[in-house]
Coordinates of C-alpha atoms in Angstrom, one line a residue:
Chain E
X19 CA 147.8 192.5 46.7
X20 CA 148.1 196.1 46.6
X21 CA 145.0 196.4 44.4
X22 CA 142.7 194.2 46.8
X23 CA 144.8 195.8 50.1
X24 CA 143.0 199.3 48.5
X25 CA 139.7 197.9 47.7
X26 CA 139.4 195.7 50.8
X27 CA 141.2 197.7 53.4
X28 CA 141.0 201.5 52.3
X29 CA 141.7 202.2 55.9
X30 CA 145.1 200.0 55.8
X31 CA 144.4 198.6 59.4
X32 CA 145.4 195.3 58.1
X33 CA 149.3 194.6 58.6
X34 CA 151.5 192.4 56.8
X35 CA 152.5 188.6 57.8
X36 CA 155.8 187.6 58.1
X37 CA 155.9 185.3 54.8
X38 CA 157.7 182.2 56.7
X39 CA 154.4 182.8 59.2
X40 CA 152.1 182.3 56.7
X41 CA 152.4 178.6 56.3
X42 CA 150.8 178.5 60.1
X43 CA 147.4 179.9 58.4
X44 CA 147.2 178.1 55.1
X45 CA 148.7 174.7 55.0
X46 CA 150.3 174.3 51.4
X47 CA 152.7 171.7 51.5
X48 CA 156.6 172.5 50.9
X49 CA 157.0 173.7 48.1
X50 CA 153.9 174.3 46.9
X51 CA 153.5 177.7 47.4
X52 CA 155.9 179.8 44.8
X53 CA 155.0 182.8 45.8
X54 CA 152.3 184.5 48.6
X55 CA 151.7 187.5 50.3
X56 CA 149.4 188.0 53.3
X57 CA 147.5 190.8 55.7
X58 CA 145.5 190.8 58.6
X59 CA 143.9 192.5 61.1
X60 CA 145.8 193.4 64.2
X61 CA 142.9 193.1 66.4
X62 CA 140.4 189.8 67.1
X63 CA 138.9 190.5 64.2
X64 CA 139.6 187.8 61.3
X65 CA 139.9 190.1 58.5
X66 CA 142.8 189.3 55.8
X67 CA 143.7 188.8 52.6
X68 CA 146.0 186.7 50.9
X69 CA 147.7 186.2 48.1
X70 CA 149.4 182.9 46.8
X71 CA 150.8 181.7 43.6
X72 CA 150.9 178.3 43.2
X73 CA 152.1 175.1 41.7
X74 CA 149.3 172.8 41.4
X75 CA 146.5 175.1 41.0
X76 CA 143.8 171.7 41.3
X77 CA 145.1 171.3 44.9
X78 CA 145.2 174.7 45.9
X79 CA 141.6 175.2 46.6
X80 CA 140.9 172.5 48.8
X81 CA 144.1 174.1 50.7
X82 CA 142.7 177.2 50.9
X83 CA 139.3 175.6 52.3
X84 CA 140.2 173.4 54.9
X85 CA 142.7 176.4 56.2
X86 CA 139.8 178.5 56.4
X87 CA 137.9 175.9 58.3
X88 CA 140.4 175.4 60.5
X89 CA 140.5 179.4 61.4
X90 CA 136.6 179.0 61.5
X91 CA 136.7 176.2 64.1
X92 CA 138.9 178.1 65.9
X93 CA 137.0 181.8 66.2
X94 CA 133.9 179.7 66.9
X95 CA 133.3 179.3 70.9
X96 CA 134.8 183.2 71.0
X97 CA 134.2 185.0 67.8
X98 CA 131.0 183.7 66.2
X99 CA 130.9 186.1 63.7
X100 CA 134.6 186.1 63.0
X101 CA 133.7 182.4 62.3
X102 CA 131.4 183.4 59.8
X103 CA 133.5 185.7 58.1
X104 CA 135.7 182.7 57.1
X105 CA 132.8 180.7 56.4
X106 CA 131.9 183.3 53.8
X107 CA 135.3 184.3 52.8
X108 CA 136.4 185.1 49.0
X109 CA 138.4 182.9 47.1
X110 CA 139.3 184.0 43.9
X111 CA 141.4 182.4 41.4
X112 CA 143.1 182.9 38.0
X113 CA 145.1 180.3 36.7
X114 CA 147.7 179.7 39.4
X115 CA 147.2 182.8 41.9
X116 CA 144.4 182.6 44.3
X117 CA 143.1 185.4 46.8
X118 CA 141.3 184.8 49.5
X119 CA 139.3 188.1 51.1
X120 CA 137.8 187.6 54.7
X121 CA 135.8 190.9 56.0
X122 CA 132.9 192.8 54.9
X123 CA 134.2 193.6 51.7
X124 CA 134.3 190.0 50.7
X125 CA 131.2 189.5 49.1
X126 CA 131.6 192.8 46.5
X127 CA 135.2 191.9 45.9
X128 CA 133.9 188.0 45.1
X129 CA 131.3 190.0 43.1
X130 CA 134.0 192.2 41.2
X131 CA 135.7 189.4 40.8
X132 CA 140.1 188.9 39.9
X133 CA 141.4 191.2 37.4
Chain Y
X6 CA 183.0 159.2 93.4
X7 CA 182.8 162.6 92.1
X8 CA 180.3 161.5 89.2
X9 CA 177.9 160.3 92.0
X10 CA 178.0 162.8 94.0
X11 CA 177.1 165.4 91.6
X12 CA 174.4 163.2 90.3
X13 CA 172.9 161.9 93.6
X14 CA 172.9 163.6 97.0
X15 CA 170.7 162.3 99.9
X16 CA 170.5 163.4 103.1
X17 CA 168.3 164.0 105.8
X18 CA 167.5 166.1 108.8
X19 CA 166.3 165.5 112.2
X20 CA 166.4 169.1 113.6
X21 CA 166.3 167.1 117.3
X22 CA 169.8 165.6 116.4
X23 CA 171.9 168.7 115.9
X24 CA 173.3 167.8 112.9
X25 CA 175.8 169.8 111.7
X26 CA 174.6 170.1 108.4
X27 CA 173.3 173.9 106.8
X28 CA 169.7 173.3 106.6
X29 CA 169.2 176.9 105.3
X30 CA 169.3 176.2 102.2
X31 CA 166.9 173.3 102.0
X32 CA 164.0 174.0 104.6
X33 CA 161.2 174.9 103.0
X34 CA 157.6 175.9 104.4
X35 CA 156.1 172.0 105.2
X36 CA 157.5 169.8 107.2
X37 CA 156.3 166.4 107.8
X38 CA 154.7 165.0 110.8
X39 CA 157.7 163.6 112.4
X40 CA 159.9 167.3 111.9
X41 CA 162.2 165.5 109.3
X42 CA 162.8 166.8 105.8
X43 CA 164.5 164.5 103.5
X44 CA 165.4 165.9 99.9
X45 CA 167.0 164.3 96.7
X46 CA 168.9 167.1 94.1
X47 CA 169.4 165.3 91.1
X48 CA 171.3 167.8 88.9
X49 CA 171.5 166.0 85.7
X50 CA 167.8 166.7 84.6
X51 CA 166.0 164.9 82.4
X52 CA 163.7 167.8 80.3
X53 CA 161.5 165.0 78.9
X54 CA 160.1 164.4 82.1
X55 CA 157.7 167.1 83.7
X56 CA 158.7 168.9 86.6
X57 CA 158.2 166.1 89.6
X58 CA 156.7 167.7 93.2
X59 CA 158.4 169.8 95.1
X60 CA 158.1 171.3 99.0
X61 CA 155.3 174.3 97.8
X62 CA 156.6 177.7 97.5
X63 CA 155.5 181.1 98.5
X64 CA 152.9 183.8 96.4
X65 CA 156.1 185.4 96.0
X66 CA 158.0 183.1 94.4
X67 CA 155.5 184.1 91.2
X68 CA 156.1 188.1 91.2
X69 CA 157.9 187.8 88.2
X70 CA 156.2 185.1 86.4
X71 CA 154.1 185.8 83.4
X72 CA 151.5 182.8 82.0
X73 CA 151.6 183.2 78.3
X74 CA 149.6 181.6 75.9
X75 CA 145.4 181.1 75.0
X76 CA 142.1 181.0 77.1
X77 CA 143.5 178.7 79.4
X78 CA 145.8 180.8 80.6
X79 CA 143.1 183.8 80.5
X80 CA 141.8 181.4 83.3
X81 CA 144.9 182.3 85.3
X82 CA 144.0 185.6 85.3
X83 CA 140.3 185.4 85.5
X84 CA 140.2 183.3 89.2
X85 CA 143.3 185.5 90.1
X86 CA 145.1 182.2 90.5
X87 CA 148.4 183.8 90.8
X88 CA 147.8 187.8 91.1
X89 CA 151.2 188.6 91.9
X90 CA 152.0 187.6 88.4
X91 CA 151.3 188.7 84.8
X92 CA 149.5 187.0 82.4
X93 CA 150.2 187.7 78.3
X94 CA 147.1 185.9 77.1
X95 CA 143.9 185.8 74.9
X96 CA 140.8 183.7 74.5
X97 CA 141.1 182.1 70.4
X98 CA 144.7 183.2 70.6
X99 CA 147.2 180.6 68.8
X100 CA 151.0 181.1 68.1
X101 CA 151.1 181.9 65.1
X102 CA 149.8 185.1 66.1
X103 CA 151.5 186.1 69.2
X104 CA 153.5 189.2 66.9
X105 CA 150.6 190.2 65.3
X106 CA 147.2 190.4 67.5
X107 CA 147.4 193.5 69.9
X108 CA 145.2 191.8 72.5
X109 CA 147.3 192.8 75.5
X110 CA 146.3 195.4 77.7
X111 CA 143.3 197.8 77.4
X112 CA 142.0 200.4 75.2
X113 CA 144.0 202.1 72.9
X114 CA 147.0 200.5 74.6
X115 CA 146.9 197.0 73.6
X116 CA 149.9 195.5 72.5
X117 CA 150.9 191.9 71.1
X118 CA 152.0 189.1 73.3
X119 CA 155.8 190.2 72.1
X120 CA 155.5 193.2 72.0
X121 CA 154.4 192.7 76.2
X122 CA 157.7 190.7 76.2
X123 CA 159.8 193.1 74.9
X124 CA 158.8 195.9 77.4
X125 CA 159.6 193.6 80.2
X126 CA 161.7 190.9 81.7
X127 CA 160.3 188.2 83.4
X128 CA 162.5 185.6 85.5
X129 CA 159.9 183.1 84.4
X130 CA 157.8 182.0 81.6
X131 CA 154.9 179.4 81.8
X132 CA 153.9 178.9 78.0
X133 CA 150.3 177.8 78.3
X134 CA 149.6 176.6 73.9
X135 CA 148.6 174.0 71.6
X136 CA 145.3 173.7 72.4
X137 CA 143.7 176.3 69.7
X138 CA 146.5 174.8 67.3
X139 CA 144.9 171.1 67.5
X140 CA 143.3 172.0 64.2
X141 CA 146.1 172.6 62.3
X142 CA 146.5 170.5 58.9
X143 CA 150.3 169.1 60.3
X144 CA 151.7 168.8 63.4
X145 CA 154.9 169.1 62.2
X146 CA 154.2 172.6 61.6
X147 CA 152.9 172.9 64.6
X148 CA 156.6 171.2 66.1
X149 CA 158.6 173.9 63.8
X150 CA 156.7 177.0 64.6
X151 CA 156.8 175.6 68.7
X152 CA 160.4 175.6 68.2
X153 CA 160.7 179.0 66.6
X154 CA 158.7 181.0 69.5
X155 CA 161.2 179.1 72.0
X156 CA 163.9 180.3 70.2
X157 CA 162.7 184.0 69.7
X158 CA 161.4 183.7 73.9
X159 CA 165.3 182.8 74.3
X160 CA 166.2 185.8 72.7
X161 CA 164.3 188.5 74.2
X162 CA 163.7 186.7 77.6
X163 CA 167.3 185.9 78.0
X164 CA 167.0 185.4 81.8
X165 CA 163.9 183.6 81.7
X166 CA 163.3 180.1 82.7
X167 CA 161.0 178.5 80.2
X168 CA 158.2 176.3 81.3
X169 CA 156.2 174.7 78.5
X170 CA 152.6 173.4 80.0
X171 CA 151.2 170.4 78.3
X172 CA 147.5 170.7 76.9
X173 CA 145.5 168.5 79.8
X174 CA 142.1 167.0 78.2
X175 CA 139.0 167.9 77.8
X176 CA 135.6 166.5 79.6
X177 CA 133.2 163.8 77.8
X178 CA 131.2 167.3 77.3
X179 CA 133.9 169.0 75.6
X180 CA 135.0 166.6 73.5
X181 CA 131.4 166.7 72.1
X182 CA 131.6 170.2 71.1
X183 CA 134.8 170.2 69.9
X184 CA 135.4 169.0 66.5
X185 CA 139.1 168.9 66.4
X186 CA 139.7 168.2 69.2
X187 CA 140.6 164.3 70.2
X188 CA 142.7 162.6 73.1
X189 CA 144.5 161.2 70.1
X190 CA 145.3 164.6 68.6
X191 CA 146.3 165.9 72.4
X192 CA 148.3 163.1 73.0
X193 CA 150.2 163.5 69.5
X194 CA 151.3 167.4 70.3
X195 CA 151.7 166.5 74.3
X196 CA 154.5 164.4 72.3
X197 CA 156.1 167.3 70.6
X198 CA 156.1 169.2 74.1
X199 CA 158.2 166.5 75.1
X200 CA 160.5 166.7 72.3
X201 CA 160.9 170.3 72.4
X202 CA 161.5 170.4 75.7
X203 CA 164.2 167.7 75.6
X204 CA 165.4 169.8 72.3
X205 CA 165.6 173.2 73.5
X206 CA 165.9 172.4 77.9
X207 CA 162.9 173.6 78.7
X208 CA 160.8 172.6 81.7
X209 CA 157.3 170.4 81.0
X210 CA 154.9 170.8 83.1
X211 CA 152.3 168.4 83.5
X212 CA 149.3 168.8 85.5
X213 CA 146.8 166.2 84.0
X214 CA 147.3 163.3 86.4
X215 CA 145.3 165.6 88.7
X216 CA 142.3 166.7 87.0
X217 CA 141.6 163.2 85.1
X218 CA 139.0 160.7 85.5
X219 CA 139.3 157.0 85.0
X220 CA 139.1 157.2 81.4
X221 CA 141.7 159.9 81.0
X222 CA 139.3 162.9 80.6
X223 CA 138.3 166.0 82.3
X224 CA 136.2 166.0 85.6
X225 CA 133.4 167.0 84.8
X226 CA 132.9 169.2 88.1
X227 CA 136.4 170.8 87.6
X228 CA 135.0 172.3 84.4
X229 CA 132.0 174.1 83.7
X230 CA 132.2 173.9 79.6
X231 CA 134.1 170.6 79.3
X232 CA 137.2 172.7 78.1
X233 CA 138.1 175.0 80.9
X234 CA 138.9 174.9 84.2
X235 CA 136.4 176.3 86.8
X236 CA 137.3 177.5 90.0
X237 CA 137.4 174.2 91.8
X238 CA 139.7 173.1 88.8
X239 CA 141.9 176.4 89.3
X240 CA 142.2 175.5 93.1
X241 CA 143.8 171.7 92.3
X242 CA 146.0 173.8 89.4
X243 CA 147.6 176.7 91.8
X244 CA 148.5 174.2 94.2
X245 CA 150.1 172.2 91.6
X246 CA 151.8 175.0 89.9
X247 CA 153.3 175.8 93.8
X248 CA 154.3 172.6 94.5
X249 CA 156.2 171.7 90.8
X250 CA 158.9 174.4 90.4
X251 CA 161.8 174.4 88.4
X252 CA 164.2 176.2 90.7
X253 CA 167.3 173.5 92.1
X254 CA 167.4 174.9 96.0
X255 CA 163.5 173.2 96.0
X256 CA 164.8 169.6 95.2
X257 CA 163.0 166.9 94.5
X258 CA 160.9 165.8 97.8
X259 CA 161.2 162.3 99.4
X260 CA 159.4 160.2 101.3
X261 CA 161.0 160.6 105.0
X262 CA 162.8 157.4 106.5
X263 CA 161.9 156.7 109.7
X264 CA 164.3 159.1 111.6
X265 CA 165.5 156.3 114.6
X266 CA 166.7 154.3 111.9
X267 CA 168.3 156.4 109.6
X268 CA 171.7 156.0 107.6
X269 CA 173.4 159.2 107.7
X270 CA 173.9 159.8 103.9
X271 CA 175.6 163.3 103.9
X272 CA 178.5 164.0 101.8
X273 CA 181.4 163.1 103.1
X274 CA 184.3 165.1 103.8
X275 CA 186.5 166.5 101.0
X276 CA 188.7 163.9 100.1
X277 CA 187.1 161.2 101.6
X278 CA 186.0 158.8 98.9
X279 CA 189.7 159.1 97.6
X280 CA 191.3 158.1 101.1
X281 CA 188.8 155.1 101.4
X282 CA 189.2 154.4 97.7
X283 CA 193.2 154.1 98.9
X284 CA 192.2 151.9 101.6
X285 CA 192.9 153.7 104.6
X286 CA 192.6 157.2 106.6
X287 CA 195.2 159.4 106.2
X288 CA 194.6 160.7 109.6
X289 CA 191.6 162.6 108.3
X290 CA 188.8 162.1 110.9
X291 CA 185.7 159.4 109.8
X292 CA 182.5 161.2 109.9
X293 CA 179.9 160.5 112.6
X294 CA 177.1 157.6 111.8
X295 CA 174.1 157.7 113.0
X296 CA 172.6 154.0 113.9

């Protein structure tokens, strides 16, 4: 997290999410989730990143997705190009940890890839 | 006796009559056609039900109210429906956000909605939610995080009374453009309100009846984007929000008996039930009748 936090947020405007809020974002089911860490933007913007480690790394993916679209849908009517952020957000994944990026930095942090 | 009583207590005034009865307490600012006010306290409340009519109260009666919550509360602000009061509020804003989004206030000033609630008390609180949560993967986390912000409200708001507004529909229009959002899916978190309010004794509030057509949706000319209410819709809210308060001295309003034939219903002396129950006065005087 700290490495992407640098790379993604050099500014550190993003702050951290209360981890038992985080389940109101991306909708694991209990249990899934063994470990997760998450950052966003304090303003309207829908910048973030997040960190999980997961169970059932096949599932996990679709997770991530259909949170996204639902933080899409919802930035839409207000924030079209917050929507497209999460349209165009990162997802990056090694074995059972995911990230997802949303912001500018997304694309070169897909590009750079998960170390 | 004493069950009933603090359950039910009817009564009515005639002004003209000269009862002796303190109408202080219960004369409000209407007053029907006839001059006689007849008002039901029921003080075992039922929190599943939303707030039934009451006589309307002042502008005042909202200085210390604060409308929390998403775009449809930023409505309340933007047709200055109720100046007098605050509103804690921002367009795409959801719960799950209300500690982290500084969206309240201007400029370099902004705060979060709880941070706003920490800086000052409010005597009421009208949670207007849900609707930018219909999206969410499970209700039931929806339910659980509901729950939460009532409980945290509790704790920082501890004088406040906590109104929790149920999400009304959308028009035929706005349905349309909104992919998430069905009657179905409304009507399935409209439920939790209702369980959370029985849960946690807060007050629904419930103003769809009034701003539906025949097939349960929107009017279309009380909304200008099929999800919002326009001024015209604002106008049918304030006088709803005026006329549906929580606060026991309003009561519960009546329809008024015909005064000439009324039964006079007041309480009865201290005592009385238990003499009567006894089968006979013990000298106390019988209260008056009216025929």
């Amino acid at each position: 997290m700290e490495q992407l936090s640098r790379k993604v947020d050099p500014e550190q405007t993003l702050v951290d999410v209360d981890t038992d809020q985080i389940d109101a974002f991306y909708f694991f089911a209990p249990g899934e989730v063994l470990d997760q860490q998450m950052k966003m933007a304090a303003d309207t913007r829908a910048d973030q990143i997040a960190v999980f480690e997961v169970s059932h790394p096949d599932e996990a993916r679709k997770v991530i997705e259909s949170s996204l679209a639902a933080m899409q849908q919802q930035n839409a009517n207000y924030f079209p190009e917050e929507a497209d952020k999460l349209e165009h957000a990162c997802i990056l994944n090694d074995g059972a940890v995911f990230a997802v990026v949303v912001g500018e930095q997304a694309g070169a942090v897909c590009s750079a890839g998960l170390k | 006796m004493k069950k009933s009583l603090s359950l039910l207590l009817s009564f009515c005034l005639t002004g003209c009559a000269g009862q002796p009865v303190d109408s202080s307490a219960i004369l409000k600012e209407n007053t029907t056609p006839k001059g006689c006010l007849c008002y039901r306290t029921i003080t075992e409340f039922d929190y599943s039900q939303p707030l039934a009519e009451t006589a309307p109260v002042s502008d005042e009666f909202f200085s210390d109210t604060a409308f929390l919550g998403d775009s449809r509360a930023v409505g309340v602000f933007d047709y200055e429906v109720f100046p007098q009061s605050d509103v804690l509020a921002s367009i795409g804003l959801s719960i799950n956000q209300w500690q982290i989004k500084k969206v309240i206030g201007e400029g370099t000033e902004k705060q979060t909605v709880w941070e706003a609630l920490e800086n000052k008390p409010y005597r009421r609180l009208v949670l207007i939610v849900g609707y930018n949560e219909l999206g969410w993967e499970y209700s039931s986390v929806f339910k659980q995080k509901l729950g939460s912000l009532i409980d945290g409200l509790r704790e920082i708001q501890p004088d406040a009374v906590l109104l929790l507004q149920k999400i009304y529909p959308c028009s035929a229009k706005g349905y349309a453009r909104e992919k998430e959002v069905t009657p179905e899916r409304i009507a399935e978190y409209n439920a939790i309100f209702t369980e959370l309010a029985q849960e946690k004794r807060v007050y629904l509030l419930d103003p769809a009846p009034l701003f539906t057509d025949e097939n349960g949706d929107l009017r279309a000319e009380l909304t200008d984007d099929g999800v919002h209410l326009n001024a015209a819709g604002f106008k049918i809210y304030q006088n709803y929000i005026k006329t549906h308060v929580e606060e026991e001295s309003n009561n519960e309003k009546m329809e008024c008996i015909d005064p000439d034939s009324a039964v006079d219903r007041r309480l009865p002396e201290p005592g009385q039930a238990e003499r009567e129950e006894r089968g006979g006065s013990d000298g106390a005087v019988e209260p008056e009748s009216r025929s």
